[in-house]
Short mmCIF file of C-alpha atoms and ligand atoms in Angstrom, two decimals:
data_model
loop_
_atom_site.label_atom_id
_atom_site.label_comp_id
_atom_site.label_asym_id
_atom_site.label_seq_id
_atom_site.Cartn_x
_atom_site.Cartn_y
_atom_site.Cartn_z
CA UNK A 16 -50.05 -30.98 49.02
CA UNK A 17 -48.07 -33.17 47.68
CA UNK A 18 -48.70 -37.08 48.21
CA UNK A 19 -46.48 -39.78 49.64
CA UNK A 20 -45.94 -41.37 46.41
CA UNK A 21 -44.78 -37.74 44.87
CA UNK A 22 -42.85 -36.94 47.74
CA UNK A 23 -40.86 -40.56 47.31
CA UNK A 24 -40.45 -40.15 43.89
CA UNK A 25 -38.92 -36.93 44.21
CA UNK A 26 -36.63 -38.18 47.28
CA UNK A 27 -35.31 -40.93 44.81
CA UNK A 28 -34.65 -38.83 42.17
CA UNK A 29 -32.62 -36.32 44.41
CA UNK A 30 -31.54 -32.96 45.12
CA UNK A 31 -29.87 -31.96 41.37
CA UNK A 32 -33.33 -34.38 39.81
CA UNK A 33 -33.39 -36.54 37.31
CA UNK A 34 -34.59 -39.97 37.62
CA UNK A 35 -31.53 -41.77 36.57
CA UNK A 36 -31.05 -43.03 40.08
CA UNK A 37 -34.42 -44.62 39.94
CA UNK A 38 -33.33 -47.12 37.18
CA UNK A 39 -29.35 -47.56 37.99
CA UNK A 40 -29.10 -49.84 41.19
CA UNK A 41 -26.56 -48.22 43.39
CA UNK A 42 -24.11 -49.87 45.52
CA UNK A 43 -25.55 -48.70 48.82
CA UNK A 44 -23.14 -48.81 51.80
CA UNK A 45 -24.67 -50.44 54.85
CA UNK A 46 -24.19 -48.48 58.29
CA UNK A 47 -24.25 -48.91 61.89
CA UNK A 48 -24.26 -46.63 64.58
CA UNK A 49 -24.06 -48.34 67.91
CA UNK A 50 -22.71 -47.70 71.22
CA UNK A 51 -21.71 -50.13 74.57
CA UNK A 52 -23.25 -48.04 77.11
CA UNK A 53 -26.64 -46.00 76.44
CA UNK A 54 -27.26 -42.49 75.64
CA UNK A 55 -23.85 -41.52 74.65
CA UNK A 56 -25.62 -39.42 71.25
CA UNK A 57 -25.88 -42.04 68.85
CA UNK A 58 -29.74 -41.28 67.64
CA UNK A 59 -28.73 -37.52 67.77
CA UNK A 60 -25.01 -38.38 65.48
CA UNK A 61 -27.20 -40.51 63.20
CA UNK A 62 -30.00 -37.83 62.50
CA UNK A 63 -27.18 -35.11 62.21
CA UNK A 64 -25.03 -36.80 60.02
CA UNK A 65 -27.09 -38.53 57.70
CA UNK A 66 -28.75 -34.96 57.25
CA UNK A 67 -24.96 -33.49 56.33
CA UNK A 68 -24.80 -36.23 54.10
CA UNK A 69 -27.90 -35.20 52.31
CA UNK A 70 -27.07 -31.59 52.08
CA UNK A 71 -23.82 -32.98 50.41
CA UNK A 72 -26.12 -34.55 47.82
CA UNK A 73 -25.81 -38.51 49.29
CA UNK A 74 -28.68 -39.94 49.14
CA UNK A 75 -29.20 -41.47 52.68
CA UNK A 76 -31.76 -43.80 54.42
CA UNK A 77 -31.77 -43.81 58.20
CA UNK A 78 -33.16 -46.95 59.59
CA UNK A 79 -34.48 -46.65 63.10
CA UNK A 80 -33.97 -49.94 64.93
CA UNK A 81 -33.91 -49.31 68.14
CA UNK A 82 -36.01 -51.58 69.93
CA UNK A 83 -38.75 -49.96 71.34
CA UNK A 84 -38.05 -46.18 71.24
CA UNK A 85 -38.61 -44.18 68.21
CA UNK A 86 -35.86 -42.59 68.47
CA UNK A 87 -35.94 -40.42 65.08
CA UNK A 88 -38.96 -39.36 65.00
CA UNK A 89 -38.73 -37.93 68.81
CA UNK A 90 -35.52 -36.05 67.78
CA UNK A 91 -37.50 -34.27 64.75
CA UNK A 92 -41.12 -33.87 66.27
CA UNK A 93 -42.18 -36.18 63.95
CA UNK A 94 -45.00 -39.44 64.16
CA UNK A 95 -44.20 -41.78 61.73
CA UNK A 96 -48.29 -43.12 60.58
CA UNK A 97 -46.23 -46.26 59.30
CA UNK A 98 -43.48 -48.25 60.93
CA UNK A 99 -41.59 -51.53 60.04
CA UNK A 100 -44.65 -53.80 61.13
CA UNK A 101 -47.32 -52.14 58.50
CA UNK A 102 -44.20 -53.85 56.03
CA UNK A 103 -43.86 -57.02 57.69
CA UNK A 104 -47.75 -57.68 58.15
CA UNK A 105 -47.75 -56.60 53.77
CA UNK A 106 -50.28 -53.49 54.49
CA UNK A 107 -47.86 -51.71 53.11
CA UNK A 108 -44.44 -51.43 51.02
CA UNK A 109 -41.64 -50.59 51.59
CA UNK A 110 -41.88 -47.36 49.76
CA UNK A 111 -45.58 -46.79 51.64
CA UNK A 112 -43.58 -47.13 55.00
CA UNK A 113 -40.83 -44.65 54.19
CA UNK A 114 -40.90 -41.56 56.00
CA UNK A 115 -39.94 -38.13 54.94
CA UNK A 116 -38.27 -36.30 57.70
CA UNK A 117 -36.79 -32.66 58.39
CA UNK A 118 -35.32 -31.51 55.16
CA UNK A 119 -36.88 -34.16 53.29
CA UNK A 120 -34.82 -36.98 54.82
CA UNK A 121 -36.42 -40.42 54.27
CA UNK A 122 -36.46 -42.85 57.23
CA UNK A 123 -37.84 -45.98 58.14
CA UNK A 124 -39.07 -46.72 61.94
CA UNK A 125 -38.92 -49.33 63.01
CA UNK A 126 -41.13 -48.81 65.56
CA UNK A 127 -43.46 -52.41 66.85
CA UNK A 128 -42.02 -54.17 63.75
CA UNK A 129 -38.69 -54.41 65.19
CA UNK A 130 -39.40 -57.23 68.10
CA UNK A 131 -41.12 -58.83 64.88
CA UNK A 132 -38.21 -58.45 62.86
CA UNK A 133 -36.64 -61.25 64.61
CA UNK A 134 -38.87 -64.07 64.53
CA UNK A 135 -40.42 -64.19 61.51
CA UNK A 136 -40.67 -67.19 58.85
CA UNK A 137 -38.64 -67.96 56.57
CA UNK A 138 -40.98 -66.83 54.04
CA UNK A 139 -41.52 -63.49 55.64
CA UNK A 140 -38.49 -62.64 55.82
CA UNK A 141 -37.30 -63.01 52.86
CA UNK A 142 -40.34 -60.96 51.50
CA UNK A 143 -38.84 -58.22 53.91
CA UNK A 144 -35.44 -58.74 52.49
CA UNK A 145 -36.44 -57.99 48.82
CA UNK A 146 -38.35 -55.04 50.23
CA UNK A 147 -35.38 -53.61 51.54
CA UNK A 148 -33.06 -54.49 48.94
CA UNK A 149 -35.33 -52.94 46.34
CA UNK A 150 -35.76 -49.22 48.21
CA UNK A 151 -31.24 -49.73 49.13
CA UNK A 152 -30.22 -49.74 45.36
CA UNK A 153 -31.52 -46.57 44.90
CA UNK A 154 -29.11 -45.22 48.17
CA UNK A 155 -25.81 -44.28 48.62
CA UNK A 156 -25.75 -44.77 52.48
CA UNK A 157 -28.46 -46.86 54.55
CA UNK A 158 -27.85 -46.16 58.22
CA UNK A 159 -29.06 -47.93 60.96
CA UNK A 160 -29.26 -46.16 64.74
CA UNK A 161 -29.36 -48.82 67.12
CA UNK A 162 -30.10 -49.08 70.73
CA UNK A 163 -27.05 -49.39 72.92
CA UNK A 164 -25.27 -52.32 73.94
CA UNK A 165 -24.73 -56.35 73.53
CA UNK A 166 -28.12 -57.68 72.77
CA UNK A 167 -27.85 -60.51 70.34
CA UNK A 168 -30.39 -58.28 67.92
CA UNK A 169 -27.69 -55.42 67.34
CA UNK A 170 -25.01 -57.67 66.95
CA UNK A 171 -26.56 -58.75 64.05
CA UNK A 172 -26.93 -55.49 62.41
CA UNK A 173 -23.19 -54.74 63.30
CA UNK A 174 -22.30 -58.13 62.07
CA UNK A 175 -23.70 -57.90 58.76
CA UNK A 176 -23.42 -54.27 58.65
CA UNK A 177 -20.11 -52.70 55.83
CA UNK A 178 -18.97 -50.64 58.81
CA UNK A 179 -19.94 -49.89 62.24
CA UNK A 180 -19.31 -46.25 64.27
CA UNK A 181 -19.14 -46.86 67.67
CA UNK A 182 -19.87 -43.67 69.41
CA UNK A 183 -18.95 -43.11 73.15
CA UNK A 184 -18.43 -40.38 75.35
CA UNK A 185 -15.16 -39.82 77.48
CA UNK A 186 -16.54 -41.15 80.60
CA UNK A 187 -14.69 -44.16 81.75
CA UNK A 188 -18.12 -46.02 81.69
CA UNK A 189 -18.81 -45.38 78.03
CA UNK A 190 -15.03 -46.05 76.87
CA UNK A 191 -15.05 -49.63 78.35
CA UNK A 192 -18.53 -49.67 77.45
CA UNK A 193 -17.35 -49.40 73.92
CA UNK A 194 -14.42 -51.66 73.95
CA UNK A 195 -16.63 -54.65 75.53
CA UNK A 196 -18.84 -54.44 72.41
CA UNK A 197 -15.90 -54.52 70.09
CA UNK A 198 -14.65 -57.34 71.72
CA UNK A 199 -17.54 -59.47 71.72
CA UNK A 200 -18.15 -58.56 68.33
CA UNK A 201 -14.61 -59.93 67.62
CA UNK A 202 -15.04 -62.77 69.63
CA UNK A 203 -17.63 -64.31 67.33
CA UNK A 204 -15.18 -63.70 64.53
CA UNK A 205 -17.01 -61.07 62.58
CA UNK A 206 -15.33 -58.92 60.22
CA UNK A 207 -16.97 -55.37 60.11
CA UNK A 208 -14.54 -52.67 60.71
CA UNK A 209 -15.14 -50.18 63.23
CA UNK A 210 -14.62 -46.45 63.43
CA UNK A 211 -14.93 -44.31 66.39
CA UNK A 212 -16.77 -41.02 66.56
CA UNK A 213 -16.47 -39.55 70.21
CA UNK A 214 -19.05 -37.31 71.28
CA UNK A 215 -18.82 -34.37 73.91
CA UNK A 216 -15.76 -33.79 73.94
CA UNK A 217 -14.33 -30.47 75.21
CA UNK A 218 -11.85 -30.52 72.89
CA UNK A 219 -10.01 -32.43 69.54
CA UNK A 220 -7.34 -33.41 71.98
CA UNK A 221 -9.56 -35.15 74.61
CA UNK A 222 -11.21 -37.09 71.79
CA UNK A 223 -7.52 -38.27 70.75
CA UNK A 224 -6.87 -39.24 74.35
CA UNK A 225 -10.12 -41.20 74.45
CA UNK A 226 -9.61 -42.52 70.29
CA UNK A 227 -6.22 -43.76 72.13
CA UNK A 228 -7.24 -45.79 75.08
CA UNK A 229 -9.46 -47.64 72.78
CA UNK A 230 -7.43 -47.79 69.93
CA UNK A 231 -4.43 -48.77 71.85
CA UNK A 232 -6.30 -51.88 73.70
CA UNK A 233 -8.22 -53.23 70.67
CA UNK A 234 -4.79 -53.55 68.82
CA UNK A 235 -2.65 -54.38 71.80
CA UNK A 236 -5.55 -57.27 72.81
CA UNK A 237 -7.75 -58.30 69.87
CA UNK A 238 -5.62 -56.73 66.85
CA UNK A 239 -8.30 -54.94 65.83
CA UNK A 240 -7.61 -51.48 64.29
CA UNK A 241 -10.65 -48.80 65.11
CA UNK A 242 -9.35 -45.43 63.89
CA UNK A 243 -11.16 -42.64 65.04
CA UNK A 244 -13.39 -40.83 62.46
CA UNK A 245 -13.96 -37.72 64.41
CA UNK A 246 -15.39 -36.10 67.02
CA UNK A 247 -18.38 -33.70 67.75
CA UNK A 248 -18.29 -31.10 70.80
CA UNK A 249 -20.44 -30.86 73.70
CA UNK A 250 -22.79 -28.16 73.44
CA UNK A 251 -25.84 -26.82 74.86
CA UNK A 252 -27.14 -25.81 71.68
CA UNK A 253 -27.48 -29.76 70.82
CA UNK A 254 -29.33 -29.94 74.45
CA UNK A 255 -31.76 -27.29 73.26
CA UNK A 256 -32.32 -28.54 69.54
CA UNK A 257 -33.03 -31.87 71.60
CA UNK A 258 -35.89 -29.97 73.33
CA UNK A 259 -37.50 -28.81 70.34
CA UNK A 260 -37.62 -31.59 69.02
CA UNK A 261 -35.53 -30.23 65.92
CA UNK A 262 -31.83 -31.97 64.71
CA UNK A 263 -29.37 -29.22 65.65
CA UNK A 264 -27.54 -29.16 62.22
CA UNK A 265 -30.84 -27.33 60.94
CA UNK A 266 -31.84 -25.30 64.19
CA UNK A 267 -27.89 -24.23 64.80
CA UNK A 268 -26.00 -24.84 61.57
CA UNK A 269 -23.57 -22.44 62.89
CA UNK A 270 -22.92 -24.40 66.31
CA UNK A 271 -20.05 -26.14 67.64
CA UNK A 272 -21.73 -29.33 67.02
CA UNK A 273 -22.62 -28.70 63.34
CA UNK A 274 -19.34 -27.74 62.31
CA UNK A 275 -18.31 -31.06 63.81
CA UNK A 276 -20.67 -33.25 62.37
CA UNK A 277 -19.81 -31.30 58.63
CA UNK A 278 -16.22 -31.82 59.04
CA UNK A 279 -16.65 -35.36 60.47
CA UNK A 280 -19.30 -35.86 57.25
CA UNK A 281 -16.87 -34.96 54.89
CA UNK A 282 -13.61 -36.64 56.35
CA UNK A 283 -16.41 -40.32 56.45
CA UNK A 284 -16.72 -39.00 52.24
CA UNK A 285 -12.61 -38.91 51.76
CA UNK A 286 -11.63 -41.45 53.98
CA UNK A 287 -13.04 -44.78 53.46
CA UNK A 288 -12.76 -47.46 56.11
CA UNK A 289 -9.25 -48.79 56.64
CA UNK A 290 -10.37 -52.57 55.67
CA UNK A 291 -13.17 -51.81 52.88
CA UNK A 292 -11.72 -53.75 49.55
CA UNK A 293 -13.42 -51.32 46.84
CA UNK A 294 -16.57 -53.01 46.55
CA UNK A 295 -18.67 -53.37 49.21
CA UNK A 296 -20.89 -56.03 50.18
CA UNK A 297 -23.78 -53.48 49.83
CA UNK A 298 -27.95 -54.52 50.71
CA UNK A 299 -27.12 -58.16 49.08
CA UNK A 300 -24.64 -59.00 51.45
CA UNK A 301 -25.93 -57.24 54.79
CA UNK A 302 -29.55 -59.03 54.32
CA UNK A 303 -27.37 -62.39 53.13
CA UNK A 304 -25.19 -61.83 56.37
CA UNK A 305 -28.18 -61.05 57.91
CA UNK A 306 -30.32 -63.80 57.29
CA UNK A 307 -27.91 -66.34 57.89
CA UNK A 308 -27.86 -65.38 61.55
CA UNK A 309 -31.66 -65.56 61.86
CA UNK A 310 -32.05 -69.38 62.16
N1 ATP B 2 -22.71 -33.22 71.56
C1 ATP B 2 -23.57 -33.12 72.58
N2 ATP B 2 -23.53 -32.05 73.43
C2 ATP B 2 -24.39 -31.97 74.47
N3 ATP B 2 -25.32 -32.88 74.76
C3 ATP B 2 -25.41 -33.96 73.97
C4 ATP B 2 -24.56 -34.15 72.84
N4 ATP B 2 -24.89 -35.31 72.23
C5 ATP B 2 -25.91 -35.83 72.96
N5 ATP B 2 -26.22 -35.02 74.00
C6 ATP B 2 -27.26 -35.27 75.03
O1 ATP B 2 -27.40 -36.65 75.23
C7 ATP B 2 -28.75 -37.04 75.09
C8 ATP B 2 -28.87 -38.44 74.54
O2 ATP B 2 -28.56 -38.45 73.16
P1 ATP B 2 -29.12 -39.57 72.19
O3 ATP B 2 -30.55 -39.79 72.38
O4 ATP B 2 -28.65 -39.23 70.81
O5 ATP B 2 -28.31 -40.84 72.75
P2 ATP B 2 -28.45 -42.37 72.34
O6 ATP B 2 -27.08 -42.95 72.41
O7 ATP B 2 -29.16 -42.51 71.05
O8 ATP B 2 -29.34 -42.93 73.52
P3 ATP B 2 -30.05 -44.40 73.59
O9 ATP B 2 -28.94 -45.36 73.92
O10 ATP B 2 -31.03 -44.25 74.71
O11 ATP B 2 -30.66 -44.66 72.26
C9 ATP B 2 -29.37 -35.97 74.22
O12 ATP B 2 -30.74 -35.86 74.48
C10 ATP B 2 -28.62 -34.73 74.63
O13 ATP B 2 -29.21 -34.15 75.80
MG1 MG B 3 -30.89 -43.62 70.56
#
């Protein structure tokens, strides 16, 4: 069997191997999925797309930081032996605490280290700031599923995130849901641009009708653009894969939903996001952003 520390290497070194990865910092790209109003599919869009992005040869971290639920590792049948508070106590590194989900995707739980997250010293944290920075130069995406709504702990991950996707559902709830979050997030002035992924839809039209209402408000009110990125079908088959605890995309590639999330994964590779200058403010700037908001 092969050990953690083989399995990590070989995740670093990726898909077509070779190790040059391991010694070439990457400009990682800092995501996060968040929602106004709760279980609207962002754990589920996370998992699924970060997996597409993997099978496309991205090398992804997911980041589990939803307070409380371990979200992930529910969604995959997995139990994670490590979580974000055998880092922050210094048991273990960052590289110890990385995961190895379905298909070899790593991820980090965040599991009790979370609530830590967000009161530790100075000192601590910026231990767990190196930490992450070291394991994010060797990514292309790290993507961080967060629990729904306004709480001051995933505005900061939006906040100092390079681009947030909202998700939300068509029901009224969900859309205004949505738009509150963006419009706190604007209040406080910060400068992430959004994209919209709508989930269970029936079809591409509703999710332009619902891309619309919120698009149309959030220029006509805040003059904020949030273009929508895509759109993934409801399906029973993602109901199902939910059940057995296995992320659809592998137990149904050839479902509704998976041909979504690849076409939505590969228009998120052509299309970058409408305000993103070229070079992106990467790990450095997310844990700078970050930290700033922690005291
Ligand atoms: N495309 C879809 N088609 C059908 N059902 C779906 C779809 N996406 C999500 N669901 C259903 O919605 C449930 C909640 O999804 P998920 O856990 O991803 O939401 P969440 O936004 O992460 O929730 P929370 O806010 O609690 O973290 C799933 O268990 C599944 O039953
Ligand atoms: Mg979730």
């Amino acid at each position: 069997m092969k050990d953690q520390a083989a399995s990590l290497r070989s995740m670093v070194s990726g898909p077509e191997g070779g190790n040059e990865s391991r010694t070439t910092p990457r400009s990682s790209k800092i995501i996060t999925v968040a929602s106004g109003k709760g279980g609207v599919g962002k754990s589920n869009f996370t998992l699924n797309f970060a997996l597409t992005l993997h099978s496309l040869g991205k090398k992804v971290l997911v980041f589990d930081a939803d307070i409380g639920m371990a979200n992930i590792d529910v969604l995959m049948g997995t139990r994670s032996s490590y979580n974000l508070y055998h880092l922050l106590y210094r048991h273990k590194t960052i590289r110890e605490i990385i995961q190895l989900g379905a298909d070899g995707l790593p991820y980090i739980a965040g599991g009790s280290g979370m609530k830590e997250l967000f009161s530790l010293s100075d000192r601590d944290l910026e231990f767990f700031a190196s930490e992450v920075e070291d394991i994010a130069q060797e990514m292309d995406y790290v993507i961080f599923d967060t629990g729904a709504g306004l709480s001051k702990e995933n505005m900061r991950f939006i906040g100092a995130a390079d681009e947030c996707l909202i998700v939300t559902t068509p029901e009224p709830t969900s859309i205004t849901d949505a738009y509150a979050l963006v419009k706190v997030m604007h209040s406080q002035e910060h400068s992430t641009p959004f994209r919209m992924i709508v989930n269970r839809v029936e079809d591409e039209r509703e999710a332009e009708r619902v891309a619309d209402k919120i698009a149309g408000v959030a220029s006509r009110f805040l003059q904020t653009d949030i273009p929508l990125l895509g759109y993934i079908s409801e399906d029973a088959q993602v109901i199902t894969a939910v059940k057995k605890q296995m992320p659809y995309r592998l137990a149904y590639p050839n479902c509704k939903a998976s041909k979504d999330i690849q076409r939505l994964a590969l228009r998120y590779l052509a299309v970058p996001a409408a305000s993103e200058s070229g070079t992106l403010s990467g790990i450095r700037g997310f844990m700078k952003k970050w930290l700033k908001r922690t005291t």
